[in-house]
Amino acid sequence: LAKTTQPISMDSYEGQEVNITCSHNNIATNDYITWYQQFPSQGPRFIIQGYKTKVTNEVASLFIPADRKSSTLSLPRVSLSDTAVYYCLVGAGGGADGLTFGKGTHLIIQP
Amino acid sequence: GAVVSQHPSRVICKSGTSVKIECRSLDFQATTMFWYRQFPKQSLMLMATSNEGSKATYEQGVEKDKFLINHASLTLSTLTVTSAHPEDSSFYICSALTGDRGRKDEKLFFGSGTQLSVL
């Protein structure tokens, strides 16, 4: 299983773009990269998933360099409600194999 | 996205009693579901993988006789904490896999969690 490393915490302000990077040096060929968001006392929520290059949806973008040893979740124009813990998971077939959660990144958005 | 319903959201029980937590995939069939526990300010820890129609696979250190998992249908998995003790108090979360495991289109969706407090 590819181990992931993320910053423990990050701070930003409303309206800013936030980029959270995840390192996964041992990612395997079949592994996908998936990001989840978790609020206190709730289950994680799927944000975005990708395999290579760039993926964009209505809430975020995911940038994956050619070597796939890292990935960056980009949240445009954050608001206070984006304060949460963000987890990056790496695994085969959509990131579900093994499902080892790292410590995640606690993102705090200030007014 | 797909919806996973987890019930109850909160349960308080006396030491020695058993508690059952249900996890349902509402709009899709899930051959594979997962159970986690999470302590305050910590990450999720995978407890077991639940496969429809077969025995669950438990992670190292998780007592299978303590945490009984049943995945009797493609939309329902249950976790029963038997003879619960205060140290079992935790936040339990289930998740279900859409699509076929190993396919690139599979995704994981989570229930809302169950806060178990054992007195």
mmCIF file of N, CA and C in Angstrom, chain A residues 23 30 69:
data_model
loop_
_atom_site.group_PDB
_atom_site.id
_atom_site.type_symbol
_atom_site.label_atom_id
_atom_site.label_comp_id
_atom_site.label_asym_id
_atom_site.label_seq_id
_atom_site.Cartn_x
_atom_site.Cartn_y
_atom_site.Cartn_z
ATOM 1 N N SER A 23 2.074 13.601 -0.661
ATOM 2 C CA SER A 23 3.178 12.829 -1.228
ATOM 3 C C SER A 23 2.859 11.351 -1.151
ATOM 4 N N ASN A 30 -1.282 0.759 -10.854
ATOM 5 C CA ASN A 30 -2.745 0.667 -10.890
ATOM 6 C C ASN A 30 -3.446 1.584 -9.892
ATOM 7 N N LYS A 69 4.090 10.869 -8.069
ATOM 8 C CA LYS A 69 4.564 10.681 -6.698
ATOM 9 C C LYS A 69 3.970 11.694 -5.730
#
